[in-house]
Backbone as CSV, one residue per row, in Angstrom:
resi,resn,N_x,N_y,N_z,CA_x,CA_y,CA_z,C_x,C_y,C_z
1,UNK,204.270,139.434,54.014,203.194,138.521,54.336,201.879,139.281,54.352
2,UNK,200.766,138.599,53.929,199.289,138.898,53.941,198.759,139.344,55.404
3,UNK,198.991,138.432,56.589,198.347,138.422,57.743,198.709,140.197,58.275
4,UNK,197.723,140.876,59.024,198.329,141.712,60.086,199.481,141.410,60.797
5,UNK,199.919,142.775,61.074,201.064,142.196,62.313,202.379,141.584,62.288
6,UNK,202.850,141.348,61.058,203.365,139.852,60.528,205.214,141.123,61.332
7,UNK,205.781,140.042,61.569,207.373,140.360,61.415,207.998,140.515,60.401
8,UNK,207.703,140.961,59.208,208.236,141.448,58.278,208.185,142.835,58.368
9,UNK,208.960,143.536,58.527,209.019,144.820,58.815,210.020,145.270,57.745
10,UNK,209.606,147.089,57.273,210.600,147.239,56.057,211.851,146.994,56.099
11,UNK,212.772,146.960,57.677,213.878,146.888,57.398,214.525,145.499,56.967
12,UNK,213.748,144.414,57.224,213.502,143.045,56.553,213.463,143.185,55.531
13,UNK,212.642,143.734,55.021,212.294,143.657,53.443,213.375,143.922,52.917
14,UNK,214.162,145.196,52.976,215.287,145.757,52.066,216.284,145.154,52.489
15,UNK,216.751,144.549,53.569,218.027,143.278,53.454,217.655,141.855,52.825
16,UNK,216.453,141.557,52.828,215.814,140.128,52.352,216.091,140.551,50.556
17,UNK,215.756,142.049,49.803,215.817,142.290,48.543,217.394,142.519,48.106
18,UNK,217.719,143.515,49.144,219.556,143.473,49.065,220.351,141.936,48.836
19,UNK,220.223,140.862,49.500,220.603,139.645,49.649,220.516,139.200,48.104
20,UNK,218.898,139.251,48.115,218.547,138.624,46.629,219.132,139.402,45.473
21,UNK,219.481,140.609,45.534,219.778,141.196,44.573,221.731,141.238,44.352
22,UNK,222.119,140.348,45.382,223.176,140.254,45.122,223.890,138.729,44.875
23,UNK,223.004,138.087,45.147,222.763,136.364,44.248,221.912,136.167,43.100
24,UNK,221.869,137.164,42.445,220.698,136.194,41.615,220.464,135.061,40.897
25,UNK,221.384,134.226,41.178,221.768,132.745,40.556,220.764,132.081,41.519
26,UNK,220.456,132.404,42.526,219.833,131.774,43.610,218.278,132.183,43.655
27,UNK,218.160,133.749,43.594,216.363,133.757,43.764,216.335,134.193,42.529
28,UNK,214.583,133.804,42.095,213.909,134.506,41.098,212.853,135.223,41.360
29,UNK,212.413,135.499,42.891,211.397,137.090,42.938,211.117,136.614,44.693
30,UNK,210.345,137.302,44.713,209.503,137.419,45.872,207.832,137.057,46.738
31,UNK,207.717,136.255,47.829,206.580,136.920,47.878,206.431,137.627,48.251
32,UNK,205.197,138.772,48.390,205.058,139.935,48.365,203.900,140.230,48.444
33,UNK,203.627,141.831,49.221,202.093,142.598,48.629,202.192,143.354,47.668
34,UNK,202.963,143.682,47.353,203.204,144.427,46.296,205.008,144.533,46.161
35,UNK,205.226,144.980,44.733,206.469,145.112,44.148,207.599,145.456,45.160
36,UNK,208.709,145.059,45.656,209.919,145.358,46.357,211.012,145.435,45.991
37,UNK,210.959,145.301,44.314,212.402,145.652,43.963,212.084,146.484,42.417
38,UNK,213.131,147.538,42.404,212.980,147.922,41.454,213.453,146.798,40.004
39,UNK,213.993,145.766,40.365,214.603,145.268,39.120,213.823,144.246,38.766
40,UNK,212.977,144.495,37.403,211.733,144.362,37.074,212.306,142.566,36.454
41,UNK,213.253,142.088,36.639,213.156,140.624,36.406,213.544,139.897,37.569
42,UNK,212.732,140.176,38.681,212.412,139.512,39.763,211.145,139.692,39.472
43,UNK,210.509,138.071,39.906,208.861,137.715,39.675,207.916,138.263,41.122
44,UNK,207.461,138.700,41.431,206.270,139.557,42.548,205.612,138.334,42.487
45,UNK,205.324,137.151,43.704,204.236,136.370,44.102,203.538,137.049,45.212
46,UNK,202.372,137.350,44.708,201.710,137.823,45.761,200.320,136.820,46.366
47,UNK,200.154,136.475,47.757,199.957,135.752,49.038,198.635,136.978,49.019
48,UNK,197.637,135.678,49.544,196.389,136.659,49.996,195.322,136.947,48.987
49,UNK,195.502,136.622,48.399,194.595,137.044,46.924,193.008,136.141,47.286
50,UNK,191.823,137.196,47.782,190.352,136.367,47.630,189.708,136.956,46.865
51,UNK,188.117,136.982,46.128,187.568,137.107,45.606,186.282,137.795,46.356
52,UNK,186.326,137.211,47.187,185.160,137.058,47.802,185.119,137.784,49.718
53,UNK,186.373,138.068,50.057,186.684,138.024,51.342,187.622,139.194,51.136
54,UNK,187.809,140.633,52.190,188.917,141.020,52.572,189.505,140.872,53.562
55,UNK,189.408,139.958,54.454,189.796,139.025,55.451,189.188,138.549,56.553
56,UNK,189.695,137.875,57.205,189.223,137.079,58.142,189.835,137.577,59.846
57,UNK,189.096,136.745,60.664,189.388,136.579,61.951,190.519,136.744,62.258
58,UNK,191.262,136.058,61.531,192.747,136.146,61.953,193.796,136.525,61.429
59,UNK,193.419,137.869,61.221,193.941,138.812,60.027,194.902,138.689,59.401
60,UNK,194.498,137.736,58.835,194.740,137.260,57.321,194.227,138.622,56.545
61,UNK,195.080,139.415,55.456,194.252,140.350,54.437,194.327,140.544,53.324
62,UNK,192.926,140.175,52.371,193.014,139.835,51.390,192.947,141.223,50.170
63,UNK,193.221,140.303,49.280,193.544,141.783,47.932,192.439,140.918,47.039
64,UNK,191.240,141.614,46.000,191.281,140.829,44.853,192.534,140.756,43.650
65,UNK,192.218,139.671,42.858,193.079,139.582,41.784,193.306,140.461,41.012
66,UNK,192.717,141.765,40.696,192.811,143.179,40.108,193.336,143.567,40.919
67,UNK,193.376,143.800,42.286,194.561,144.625,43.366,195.694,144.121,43.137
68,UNK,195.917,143.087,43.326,197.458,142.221,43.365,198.114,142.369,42.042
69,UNK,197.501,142.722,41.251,197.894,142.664,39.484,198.277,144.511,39.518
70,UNK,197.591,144.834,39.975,197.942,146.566,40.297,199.200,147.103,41.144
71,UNK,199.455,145.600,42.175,200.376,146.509,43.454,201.551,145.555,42.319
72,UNK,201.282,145.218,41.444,202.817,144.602,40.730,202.848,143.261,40.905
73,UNK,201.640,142.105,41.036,201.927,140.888,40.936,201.929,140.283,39.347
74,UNK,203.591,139.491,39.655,203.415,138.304,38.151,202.470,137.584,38.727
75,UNK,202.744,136.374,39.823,201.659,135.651,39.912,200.577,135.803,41.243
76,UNK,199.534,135.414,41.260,198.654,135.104,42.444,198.783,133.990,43.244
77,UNK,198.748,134.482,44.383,198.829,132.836,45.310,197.581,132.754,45.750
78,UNK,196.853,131.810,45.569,195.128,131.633,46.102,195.097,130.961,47.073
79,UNK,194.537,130.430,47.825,193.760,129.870,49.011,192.712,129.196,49.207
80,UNK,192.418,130.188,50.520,190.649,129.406,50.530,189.957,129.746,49.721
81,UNK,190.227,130.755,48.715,189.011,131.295,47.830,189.169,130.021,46.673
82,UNK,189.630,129.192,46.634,189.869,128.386,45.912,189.096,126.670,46.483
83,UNK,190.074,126.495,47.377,189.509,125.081,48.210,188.507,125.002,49.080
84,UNK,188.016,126.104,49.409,186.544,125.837,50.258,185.469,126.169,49.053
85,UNK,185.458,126.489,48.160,184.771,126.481,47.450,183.782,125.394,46.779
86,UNK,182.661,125.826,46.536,181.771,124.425,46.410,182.302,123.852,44.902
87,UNK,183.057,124.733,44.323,183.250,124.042,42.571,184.398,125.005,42.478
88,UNK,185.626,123.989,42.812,187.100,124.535,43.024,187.750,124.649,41.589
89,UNK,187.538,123.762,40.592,187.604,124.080,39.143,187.084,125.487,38.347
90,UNK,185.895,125.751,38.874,185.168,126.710,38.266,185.770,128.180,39.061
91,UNK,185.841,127.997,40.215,186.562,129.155,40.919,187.832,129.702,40.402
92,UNK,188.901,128.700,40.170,189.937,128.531,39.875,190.420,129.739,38.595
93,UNK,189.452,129.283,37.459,189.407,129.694,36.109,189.041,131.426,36.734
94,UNK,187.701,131.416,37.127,187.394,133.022,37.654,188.888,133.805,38.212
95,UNK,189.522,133.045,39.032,190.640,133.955,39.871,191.263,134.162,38.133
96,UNK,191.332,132.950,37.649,192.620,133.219,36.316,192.069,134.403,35.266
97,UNK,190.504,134.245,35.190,190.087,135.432,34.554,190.295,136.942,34.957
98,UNK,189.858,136.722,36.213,189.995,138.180,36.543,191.637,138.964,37.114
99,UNK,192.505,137.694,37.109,193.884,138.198,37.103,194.413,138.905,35.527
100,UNK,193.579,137.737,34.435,193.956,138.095,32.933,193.630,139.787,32.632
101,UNK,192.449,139.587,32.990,192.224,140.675,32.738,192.437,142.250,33.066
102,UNK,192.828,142.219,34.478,193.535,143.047,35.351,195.005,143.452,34.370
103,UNK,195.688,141.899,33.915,196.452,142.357,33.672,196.912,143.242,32.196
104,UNK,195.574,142.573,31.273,195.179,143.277,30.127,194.730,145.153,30.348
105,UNK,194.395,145.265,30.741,193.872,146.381,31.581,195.697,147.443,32.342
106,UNK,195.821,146.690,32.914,197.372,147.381,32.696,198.054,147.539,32.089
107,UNK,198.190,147.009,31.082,199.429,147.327,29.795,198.776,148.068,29.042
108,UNK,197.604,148.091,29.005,196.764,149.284,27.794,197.081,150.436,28.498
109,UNK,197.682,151.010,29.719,197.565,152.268,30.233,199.053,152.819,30.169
């Protein structure tokens, strides 16, 4: 989870990935801050992703869309950087740009 503090603790993590990695008829990835399994056909959703914010009051903590594309995200999960926004269409496309490109930017290396 994104927030501080959260009860996910590593030893969670590696029975929550153990589990999944021994059904995989059942999951197809994770959310995540970054990558938790080595077996690269599980999908990384990564939670927290702003543009504009590295977090808030209630530590909530955010990554931009070039971080999250770096710590190993397939996809972005957006938020408020999305719906409080005065032009949620136009925002939208920006997160998708600057995820594209992040991720263009990684495979060239």
């Amino acid at each position: 989870m994104s927030a501080a503090g959260n009860l996910c603790n590593e030893t969670y993590t590696q029975e929550a990935v153990r589990m999944a990695e021994s059904d995989r008829s059942f999951v197809c990835g994770f959310i995540c801050t970054k990558s938790v399994s080595d077996d690269q056909s599980f999908l990384s959703f990564v939670p927290g992703v702003n543009i504009s914010s590295s977090g808030d009051g209630l530590g909530q903590q955010f990554v931009s869309p070039s971080e999250a594309v770096q710590k190993g995200a397939d996809v972005i999960i957006v938020g408020r950087g999305i719906y409080n926004s005065s032009d949620p269409a136009e925002t939208a496309k920006e997160y998708k740009e600057q995820a594209f490109t992040a991720y263009l930017n990684l495979i060239k290396e």
